[in-house]
Coordinates of C-alpha atoms in Angstrom, one line a residue:
X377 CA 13.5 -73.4 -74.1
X378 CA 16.3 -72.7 -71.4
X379 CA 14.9 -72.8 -67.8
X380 CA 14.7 -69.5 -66.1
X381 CA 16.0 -70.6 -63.0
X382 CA 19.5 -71.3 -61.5
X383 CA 20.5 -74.6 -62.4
X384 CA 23.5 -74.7 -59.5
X385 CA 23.4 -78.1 -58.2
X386 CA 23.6 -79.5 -61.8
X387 CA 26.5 -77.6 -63.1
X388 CA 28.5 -78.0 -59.5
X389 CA 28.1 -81.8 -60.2
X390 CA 29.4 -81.8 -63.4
X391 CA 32.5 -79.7 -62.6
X392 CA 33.1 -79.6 -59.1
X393 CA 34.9 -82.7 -57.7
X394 CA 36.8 -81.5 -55.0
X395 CA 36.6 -82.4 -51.2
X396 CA 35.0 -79.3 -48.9
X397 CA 38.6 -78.7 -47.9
X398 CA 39.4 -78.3 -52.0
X399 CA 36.6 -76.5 -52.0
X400 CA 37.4 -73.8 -50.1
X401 CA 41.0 -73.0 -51.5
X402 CA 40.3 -73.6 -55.0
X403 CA 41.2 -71.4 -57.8
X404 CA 41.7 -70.8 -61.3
X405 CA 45.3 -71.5 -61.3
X406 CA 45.2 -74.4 -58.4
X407 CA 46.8 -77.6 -60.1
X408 CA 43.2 -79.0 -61.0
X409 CA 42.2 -75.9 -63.0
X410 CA 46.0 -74.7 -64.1
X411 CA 46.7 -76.3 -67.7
X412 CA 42.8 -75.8 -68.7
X413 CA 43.0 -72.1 -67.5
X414 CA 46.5 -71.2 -69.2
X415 CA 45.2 -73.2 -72.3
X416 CA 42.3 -71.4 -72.9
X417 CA 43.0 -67.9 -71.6
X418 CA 45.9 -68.9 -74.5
X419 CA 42.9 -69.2 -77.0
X420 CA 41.6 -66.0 -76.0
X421 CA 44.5 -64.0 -76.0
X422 CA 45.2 -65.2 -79.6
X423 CA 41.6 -64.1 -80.7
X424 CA 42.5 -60.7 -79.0
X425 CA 45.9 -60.4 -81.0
X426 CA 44.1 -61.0 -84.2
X427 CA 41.7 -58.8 -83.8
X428 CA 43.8 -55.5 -82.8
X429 CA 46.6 -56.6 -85.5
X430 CA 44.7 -57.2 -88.2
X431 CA 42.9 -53.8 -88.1
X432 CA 46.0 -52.1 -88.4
X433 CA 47.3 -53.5 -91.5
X434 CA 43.8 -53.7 -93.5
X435 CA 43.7 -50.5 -94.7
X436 CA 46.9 -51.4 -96.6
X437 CA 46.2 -54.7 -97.9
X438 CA 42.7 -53.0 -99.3
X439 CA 44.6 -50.2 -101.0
X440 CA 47.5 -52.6 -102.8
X441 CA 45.2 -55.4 -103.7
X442 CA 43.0 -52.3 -105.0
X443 CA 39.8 -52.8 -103.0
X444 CA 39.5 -49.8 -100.9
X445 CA 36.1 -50.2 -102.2
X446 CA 34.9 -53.2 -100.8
X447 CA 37.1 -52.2 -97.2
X448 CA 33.8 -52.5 -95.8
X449 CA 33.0 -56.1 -96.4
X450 CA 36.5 -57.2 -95.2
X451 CA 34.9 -56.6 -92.0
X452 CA 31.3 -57.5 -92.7
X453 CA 32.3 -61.4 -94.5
X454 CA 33.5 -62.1 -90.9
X455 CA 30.3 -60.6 -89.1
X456 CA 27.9 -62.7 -91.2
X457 CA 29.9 -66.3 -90.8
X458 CA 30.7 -65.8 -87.4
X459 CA 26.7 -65.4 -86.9
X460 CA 26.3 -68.8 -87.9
X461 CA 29.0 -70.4 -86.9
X462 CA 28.3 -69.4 -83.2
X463 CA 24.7 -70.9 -83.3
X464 CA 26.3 -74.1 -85.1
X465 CA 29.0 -74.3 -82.0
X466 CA 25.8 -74.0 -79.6
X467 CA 23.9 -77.0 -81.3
X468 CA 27.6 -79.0 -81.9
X469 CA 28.5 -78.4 -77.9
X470 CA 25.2 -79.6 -76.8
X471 CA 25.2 -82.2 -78.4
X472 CA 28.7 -84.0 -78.8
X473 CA 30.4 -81.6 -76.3
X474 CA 33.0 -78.7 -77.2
X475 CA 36.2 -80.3 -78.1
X476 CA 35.2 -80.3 -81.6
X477 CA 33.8 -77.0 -82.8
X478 CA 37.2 -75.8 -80.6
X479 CA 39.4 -77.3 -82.6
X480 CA 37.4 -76.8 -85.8
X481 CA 37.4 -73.8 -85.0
X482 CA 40.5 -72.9 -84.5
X483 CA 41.4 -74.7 -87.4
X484 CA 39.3 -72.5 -89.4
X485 CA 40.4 -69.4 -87.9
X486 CA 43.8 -70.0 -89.2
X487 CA 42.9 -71.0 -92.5
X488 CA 41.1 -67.6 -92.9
X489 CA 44.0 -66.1 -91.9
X490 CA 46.5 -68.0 -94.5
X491 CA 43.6 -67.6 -97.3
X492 CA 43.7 -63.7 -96.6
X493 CA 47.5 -63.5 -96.0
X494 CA 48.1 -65.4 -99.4
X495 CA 44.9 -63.4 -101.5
X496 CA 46.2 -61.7 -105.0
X497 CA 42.4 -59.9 -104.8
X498 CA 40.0 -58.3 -102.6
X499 CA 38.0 -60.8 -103.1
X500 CA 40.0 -63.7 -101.9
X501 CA 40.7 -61.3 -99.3
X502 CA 37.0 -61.4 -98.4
X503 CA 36.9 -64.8 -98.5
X504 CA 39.5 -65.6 -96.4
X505 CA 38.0 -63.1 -93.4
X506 CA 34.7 -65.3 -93.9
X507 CA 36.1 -68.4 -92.9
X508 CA 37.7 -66.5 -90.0
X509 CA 34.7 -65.2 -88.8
X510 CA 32.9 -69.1 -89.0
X511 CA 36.2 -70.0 -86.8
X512 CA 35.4 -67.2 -84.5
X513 CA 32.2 -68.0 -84.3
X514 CA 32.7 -71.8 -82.9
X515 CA 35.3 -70.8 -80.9
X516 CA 33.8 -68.4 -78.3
X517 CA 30.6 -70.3 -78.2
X518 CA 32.6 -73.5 -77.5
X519 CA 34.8 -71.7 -74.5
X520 CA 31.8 -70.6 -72.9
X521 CA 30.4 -74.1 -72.8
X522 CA 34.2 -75.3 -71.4
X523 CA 33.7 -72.8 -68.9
X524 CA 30.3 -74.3 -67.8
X525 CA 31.5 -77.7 -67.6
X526 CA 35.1 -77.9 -66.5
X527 CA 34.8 -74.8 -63.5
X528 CA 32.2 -74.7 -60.6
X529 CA 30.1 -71.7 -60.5
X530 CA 32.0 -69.7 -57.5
X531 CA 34.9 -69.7 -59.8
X532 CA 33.7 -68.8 -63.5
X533 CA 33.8 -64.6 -62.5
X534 CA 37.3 -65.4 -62.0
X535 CA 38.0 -67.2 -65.5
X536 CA 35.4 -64.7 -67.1
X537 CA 37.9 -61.5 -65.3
X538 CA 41.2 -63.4 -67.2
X539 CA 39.2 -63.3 -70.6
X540 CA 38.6 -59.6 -70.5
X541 CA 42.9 -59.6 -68.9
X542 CA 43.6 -61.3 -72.3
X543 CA 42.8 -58.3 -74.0
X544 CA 44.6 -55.8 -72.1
X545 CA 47.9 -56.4 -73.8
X546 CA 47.0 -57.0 -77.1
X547 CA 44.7 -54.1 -77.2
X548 CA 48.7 -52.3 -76.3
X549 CA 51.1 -54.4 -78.4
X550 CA 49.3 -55.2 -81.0
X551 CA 48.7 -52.2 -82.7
X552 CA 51.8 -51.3 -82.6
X553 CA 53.7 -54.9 -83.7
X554 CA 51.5 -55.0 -86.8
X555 CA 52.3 -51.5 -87.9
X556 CA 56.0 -52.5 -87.3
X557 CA 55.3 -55.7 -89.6
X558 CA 53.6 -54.0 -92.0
X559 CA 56.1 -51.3 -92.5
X560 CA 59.2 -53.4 -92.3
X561 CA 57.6 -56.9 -94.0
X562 CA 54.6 -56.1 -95.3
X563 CA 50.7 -56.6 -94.7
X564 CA 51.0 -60.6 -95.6
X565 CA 53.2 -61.3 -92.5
X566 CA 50.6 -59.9 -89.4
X567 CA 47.8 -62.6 -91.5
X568 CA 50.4 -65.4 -92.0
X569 CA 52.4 -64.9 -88.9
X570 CA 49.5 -65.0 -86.9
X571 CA 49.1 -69.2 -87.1
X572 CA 52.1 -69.9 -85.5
X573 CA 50.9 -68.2 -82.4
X574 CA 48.2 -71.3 -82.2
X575 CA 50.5 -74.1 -81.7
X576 CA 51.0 -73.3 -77.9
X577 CA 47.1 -72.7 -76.9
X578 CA 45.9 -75.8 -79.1
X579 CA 48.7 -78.1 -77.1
X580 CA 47.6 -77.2 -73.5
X581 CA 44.0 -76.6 -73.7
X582 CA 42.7 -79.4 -75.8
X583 CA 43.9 -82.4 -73.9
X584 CA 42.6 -80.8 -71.0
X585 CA 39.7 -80.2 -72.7
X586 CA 38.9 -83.6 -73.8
X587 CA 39.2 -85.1 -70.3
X588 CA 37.2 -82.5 -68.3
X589 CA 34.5 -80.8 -70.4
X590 CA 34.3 -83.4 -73.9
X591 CA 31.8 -85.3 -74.8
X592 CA 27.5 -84.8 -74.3
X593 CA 26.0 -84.0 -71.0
X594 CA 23.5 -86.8 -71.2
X595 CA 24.9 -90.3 -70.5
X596 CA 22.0 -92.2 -71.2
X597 CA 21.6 -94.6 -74.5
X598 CA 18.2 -92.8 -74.9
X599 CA 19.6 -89.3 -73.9
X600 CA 22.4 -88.7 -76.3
X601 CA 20.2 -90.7 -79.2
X602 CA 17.8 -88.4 -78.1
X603 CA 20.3 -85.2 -79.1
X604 CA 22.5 -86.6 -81.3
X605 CA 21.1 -84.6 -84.1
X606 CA 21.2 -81.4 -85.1
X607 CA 18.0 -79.2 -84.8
X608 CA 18.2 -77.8 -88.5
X609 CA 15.7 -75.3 -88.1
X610 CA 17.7 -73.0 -85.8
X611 CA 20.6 -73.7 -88.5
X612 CA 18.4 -72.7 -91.0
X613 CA 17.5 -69.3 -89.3
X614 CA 21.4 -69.1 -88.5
X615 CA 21.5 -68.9 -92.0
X616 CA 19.0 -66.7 -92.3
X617 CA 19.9 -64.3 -89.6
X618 CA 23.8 -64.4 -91.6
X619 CA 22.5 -63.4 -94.5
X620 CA 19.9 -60.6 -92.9
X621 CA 22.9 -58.8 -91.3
X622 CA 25.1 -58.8 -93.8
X623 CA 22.5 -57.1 -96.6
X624 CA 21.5 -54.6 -93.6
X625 CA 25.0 -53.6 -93.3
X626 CA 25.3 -52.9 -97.7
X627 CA 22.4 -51.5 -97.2
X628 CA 23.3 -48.7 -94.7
X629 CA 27.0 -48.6 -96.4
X630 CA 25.0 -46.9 -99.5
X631 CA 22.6 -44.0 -99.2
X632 CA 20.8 -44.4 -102.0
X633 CA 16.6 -45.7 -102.8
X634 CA 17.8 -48.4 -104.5
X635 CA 19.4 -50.0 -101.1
X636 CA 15.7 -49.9 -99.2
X637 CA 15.6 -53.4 -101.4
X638 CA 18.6 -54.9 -99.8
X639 CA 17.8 -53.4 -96.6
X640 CA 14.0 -54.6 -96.5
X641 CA 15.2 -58.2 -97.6
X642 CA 18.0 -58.0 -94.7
X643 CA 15.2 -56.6 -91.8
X644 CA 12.5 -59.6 -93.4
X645 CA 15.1 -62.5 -92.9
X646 CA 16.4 -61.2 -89.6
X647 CA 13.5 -60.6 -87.5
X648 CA 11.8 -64.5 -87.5
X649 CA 15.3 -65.3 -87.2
X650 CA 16.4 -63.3 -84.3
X651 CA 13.0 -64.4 -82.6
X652 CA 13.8 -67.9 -83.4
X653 CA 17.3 -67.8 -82.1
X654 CA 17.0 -65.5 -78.7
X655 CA 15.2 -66.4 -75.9
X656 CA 11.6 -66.1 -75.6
X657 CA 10.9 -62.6 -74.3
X658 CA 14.0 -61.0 -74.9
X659 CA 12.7 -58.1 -77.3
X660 CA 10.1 -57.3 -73.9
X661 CA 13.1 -58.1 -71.3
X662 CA 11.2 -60.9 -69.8
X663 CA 12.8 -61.6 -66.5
X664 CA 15.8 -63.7 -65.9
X665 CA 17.5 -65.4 -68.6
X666 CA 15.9 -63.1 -71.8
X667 CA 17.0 -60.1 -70.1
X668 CA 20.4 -60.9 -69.2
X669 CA 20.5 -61.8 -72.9
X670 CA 18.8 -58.3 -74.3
X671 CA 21.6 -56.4 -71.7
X672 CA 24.5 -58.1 -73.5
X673 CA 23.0 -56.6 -76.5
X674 CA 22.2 -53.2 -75.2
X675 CA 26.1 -52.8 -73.7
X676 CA 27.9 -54.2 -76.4
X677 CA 25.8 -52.3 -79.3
X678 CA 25.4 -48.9 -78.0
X679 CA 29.5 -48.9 -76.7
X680 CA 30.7 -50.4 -79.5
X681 CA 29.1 -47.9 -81.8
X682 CA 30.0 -45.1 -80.0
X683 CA 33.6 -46.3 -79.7
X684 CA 34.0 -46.8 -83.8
X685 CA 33.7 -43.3 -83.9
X686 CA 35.8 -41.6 -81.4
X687 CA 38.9 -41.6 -82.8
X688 CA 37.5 -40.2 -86.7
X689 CA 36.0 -37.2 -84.4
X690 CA 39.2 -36.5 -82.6
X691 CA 41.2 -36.8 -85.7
X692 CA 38.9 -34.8 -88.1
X693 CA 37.4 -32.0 -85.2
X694 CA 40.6 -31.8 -82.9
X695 CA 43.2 -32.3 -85.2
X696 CA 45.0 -35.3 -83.6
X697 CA 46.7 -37.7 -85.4
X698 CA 45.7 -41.3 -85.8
X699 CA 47.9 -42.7 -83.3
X700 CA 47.5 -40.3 -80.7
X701 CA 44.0 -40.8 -81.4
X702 CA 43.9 -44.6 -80.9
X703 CA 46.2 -43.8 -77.8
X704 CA 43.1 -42.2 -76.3
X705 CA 41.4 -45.0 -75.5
X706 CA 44.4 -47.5 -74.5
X707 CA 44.1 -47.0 -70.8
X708 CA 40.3 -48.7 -71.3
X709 CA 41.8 -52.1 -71.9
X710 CA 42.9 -51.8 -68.1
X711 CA 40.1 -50.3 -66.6
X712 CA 38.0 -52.9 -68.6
X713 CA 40.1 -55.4 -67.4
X714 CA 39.6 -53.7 -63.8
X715 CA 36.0 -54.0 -63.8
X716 CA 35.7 -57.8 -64.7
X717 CA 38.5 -58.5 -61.7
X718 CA 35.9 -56.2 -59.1
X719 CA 33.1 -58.6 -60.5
X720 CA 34.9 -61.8 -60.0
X721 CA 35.3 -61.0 -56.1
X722 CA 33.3 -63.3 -54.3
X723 CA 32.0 -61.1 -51.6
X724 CA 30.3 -59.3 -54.8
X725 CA 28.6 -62.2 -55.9
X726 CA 25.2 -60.8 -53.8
X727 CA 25.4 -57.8 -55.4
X728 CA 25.9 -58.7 -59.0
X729 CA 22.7 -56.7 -60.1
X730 CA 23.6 -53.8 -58.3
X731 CA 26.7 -53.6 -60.0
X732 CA 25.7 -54.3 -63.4
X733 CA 23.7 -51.2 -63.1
X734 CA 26.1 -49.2 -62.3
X735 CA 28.4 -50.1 -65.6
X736 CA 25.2 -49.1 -67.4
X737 CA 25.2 -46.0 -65.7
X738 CA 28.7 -45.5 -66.5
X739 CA 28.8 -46.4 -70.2
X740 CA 25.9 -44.1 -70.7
X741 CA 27.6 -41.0 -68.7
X742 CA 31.0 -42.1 -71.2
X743 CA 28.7 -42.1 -74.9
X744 CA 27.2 -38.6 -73.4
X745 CA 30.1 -36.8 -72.7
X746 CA 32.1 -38.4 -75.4
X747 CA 31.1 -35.7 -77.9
X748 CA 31.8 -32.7 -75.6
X749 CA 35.4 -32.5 -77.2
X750 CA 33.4 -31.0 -80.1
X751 CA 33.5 -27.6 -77.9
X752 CA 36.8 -26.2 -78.6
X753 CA 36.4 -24.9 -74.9
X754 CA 36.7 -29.2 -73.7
X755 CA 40.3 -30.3 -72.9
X756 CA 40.4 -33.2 -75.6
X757 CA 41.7 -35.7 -72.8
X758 CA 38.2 -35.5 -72.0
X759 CA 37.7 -38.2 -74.3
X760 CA 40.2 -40.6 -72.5
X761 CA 38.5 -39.8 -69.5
X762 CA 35.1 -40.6 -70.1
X763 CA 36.3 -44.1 -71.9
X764 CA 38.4 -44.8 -69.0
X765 CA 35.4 -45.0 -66.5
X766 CA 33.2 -46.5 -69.7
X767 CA 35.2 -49.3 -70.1
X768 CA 35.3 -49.8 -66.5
X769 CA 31.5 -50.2 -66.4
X770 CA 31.9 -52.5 -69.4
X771 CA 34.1 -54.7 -67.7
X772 CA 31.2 -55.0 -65.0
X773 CA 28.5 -55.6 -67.0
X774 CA 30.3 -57.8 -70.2
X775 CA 31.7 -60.8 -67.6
X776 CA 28.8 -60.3 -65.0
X777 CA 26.4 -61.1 -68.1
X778 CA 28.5 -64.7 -68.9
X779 CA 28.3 -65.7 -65.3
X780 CA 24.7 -65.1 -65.0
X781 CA 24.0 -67.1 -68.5
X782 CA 25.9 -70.2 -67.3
X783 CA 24.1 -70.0 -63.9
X784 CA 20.6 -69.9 -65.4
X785 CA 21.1 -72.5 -68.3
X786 CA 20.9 -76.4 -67.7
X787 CA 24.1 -78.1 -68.3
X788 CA 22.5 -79.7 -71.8
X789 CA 21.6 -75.9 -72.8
X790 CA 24.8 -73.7 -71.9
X791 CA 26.0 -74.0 -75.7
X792 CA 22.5 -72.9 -76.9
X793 CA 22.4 -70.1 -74.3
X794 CA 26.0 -69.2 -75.1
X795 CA 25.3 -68.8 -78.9
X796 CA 22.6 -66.6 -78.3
X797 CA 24.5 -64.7 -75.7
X798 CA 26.9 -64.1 -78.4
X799 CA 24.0 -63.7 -81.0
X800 CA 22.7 -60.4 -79.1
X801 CA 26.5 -58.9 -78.8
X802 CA 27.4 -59.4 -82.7
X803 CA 24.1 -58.6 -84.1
X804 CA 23.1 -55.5 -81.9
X805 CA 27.0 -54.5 -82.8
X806 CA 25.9 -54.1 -86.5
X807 CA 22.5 -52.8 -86.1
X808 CA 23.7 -50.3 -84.2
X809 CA 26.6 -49.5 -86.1
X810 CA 24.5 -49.6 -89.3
X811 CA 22.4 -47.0 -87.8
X812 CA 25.1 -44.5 -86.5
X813 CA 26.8 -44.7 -90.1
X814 CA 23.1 -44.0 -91.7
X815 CA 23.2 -41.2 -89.5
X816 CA 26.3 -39.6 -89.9
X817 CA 26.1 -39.7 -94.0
X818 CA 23.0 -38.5 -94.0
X819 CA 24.0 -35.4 -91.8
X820 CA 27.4 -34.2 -93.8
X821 CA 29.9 -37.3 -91.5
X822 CA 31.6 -37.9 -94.9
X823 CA 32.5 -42.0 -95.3
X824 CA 34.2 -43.3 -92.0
X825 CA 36.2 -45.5 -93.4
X826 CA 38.7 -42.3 -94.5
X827 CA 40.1 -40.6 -91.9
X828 CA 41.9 -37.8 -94.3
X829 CA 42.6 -34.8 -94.0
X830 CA 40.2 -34.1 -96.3
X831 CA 37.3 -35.3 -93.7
X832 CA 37.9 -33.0 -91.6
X833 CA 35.8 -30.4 -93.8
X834 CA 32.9 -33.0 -95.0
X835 CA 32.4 -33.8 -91.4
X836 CA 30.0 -31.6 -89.4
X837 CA 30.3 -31.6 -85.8
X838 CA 26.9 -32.4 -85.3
X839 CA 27.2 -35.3 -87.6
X840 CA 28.7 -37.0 -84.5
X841 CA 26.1 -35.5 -81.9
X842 CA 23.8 -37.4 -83.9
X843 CA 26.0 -40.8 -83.2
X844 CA 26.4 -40.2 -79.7
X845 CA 24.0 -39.2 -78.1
X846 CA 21.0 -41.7 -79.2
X847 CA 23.7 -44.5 -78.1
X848 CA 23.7 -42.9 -74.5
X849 CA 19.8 -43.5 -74.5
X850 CA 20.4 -47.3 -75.7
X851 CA 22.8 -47.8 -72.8
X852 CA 20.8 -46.0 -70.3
X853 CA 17.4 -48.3 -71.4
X854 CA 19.9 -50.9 -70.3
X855 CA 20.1 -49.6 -66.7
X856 CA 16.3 -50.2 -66.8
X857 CA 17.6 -53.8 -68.4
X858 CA 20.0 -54.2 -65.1
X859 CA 16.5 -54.2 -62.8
X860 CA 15.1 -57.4 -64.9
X861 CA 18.0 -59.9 -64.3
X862 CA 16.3 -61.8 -61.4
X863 CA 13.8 -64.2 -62.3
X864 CA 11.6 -63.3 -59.7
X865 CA 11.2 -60.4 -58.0

């Protein structure tokens, strides 16, 4: 299990070979970080493009390959794979080093992408946003593992603050390129264009890659015999906890008796598999490591809810349109962005803690007075208000939580952490969302996928209350979370 203590000293030696006078000046983009940075920040801001591209021109591909009804599992093929395939990146990086579940993954990523842009059905479609999701999953799992190995610790905040960056244009642009392409070209070009983009990241980062962070930790014969295998039990519960989410989510997709079977099977695999997988004493916020784990969860789950629905309940109660909608929460990119740069200053490195608390208190104060727009009374810029300073605390929390998970794992056990790190965000993102959707059916929401005029009179207001406000409890438990992150008191 992952010590629960600061492993400085060891990580510093690994990456930190610089005279006191290097030392002292080094940064990010200083000649011995610069290609590895650019590279893969590169990587990241592809992942970012992807993902805000792709979710514009969905809807269309599902209505003219004629699977509107399976929309859903477009979204929930790449949840499940990308479950495993970030706990297979954990055991691959720890044990032969990240280079290769990088480049597999990336290689993956793109073929998901050419599978889907080339599908004649939905469920080629599918198919194609599975393997995605398995390159997803390697991919972030092996960056965070880079990040351990190649940077010393006084400088990860700063990488970790040009990761959330990365998003800040894409989250802008690429909206508004893929409706453009799928308009003018069609749906197929934003999934097939997308590869080229990976030529540039893959040709800076992996060289750099190899000679900095590849290869096992351990240098000893008996060492990296010792790991060279793969511990097959926590893939099995990979699978299991893959196959658990994705049932929970088909299960809370339709409201009917006969999906308690579906939904019992999905809670029975996932629960010894998310104990397996997390650290011990994460479900109890056990001090240190667990907790930092559990608060990744708690942020990412309760915001990310809240935020699926914002733009269906300004659309459907205020009458907006969908763009103006989406534009409500565009300045949040930058204010998220802003939060991870305030975290990466050094002189708040002692007060890391204090600050993650106040994101919490932030994103809870944001879910909360989300719904207020549903008073006519409420200036409906409200809304972009509230998510501003939301995504603000987000930024503090999200990068403050990767630089405390590198800084309490061993060298050998960053990809391990890292996977589960990334376990708690994904899986509390679907639990959570699961939920909210349960919710919102069950009280007149109407199915979120349509956001129709015709919505608009299936969804009652407090069909959103009901979303909202019980993810502004999760995210305030999480400022209780934010009081656990030292290992001793």
């Amino acid at each position: 299990m992952s010590a629960l203590e600061p492993r400085d000293t060891e990580v510093a030696d690994i990456s930190d070979r610089s005279g006191p006078h290097d030392m002292a000046t080094d940064t990010v983009l200083s000649r011995n970080h610069r290609a590895l940075s650019i590279g893969i920040v590169s990587v990241v801001l592809l992942i970012a493009f992807e993902a805000t591209a792709v979710g514009t021109a969905m809807p269309v591909a599902a209505r003219e390959l004629d699977g509107v009804s399976l929309y859903a599992f477009a979204f929930s093929g790449f949840f499940t794979t990308s479950l495993f395939g970030m706990v297979l990146s954990g055991q691959w990086s720890d044990r032969r080093g990240p280079l290769a579940p990088l480049a597999t993954g990336i290689g993956s990523f793109v073929a998901g992408l050419l599978l889907a842009g080339t599908a004649s059905t939905m469920w080629v479609f599918i198919a194609g946003r599975a393997v995605q999701g398995l390159g997803g999953g390697l991919v972030i799992v092996a960056l965070y593992v880079v990040v351990g190995r190649a940077y010393p610790e006084r400088l990860r905040p700063s990488i970790m603050a040009a990761f959330a960056a990365a998003w800040v244009v894409p989250s802008i642009v690429g909206p508004l390129a893929s409706g453009a392409v799928t308009e003018h070209l069609g749906w197929r070009w934003v999934f097939v264009g997308i590869p080229v983009l990976v030529v540039f990241p893959l040709a800076i980062a992996l060289p750099q890659i190899r000679r900095r962070a590849g290869g096992p930790v351990g240098e000893g014969a008996g060492e990296g015999a010792e790991r060279s295998s793969f511990d097959l039990r926590r893939i099995r519960l990979a699978l299991g906890i893959s196959l658990g989410a994705g049932l929970l989510q088909y299960a809370a997709q339709d409201l009917r008796w006969l999906s308690l079977l579906p939904g019992a099977a999905g809670a029975a695999l996932l629960v010894p598999a998310v104990r397996g997988l997390l650290p011990r004493g994460t479900y109890r916020a056990a001090r240190g490591l667990p907790s930092v784990v559990l608060l990744r969860g708690v942020a990412a789950g309760s915001f990310v809810a809240a935020e699926s629905f914002v733009p269906l309940m300004l659309v459907t109660q205020r009458g907006l349109s969908p763009t103006l909608a989406g534009f409500s929460l565009a300045a949040g990119g930058v204010t998220w962005a802003l939060g991870s740069w305030v975290q990466s200053r050094a002189r708040m490195a002692q007060h890391r803690e204090r600050l993650m608390t106040l994101g919490m208190v932030l994103v809870a104060a944001a879910i909360a007075a989300a719904p207020s727009v549903l008073i006519e009374a409420v200036p409906v810029w409200t809304v972009a208000v509230a998510w501003a300073f939301g995504c603000f605390g987000m930024g503090l929390v999200i990068a403050s939580t990767s630089v405390l998970l590198l800084r309490l794992s061993a060298p050998e056990e960053a990809g391990t952490n890292s996977a589960a790190l990334q376990i708690s965000d994904a899986l509390s993102n679907v639990v959570l969302l699961a939920a909210g959707g349960a919710a919102f059916a069950a009280l007149g929401g109407g199915t979120v996928a349509h956001t129709t005029a015709t919505t608009a009179s299936a969804s009652h207001p407090a069909a959103f209350a009901v979303v909202f406000l019980p993810m502004a409890a999760v995210a305030l438990a999480g400022v209780w979370v934010t009081r656990r992150l030292r290992a001793h008191s």
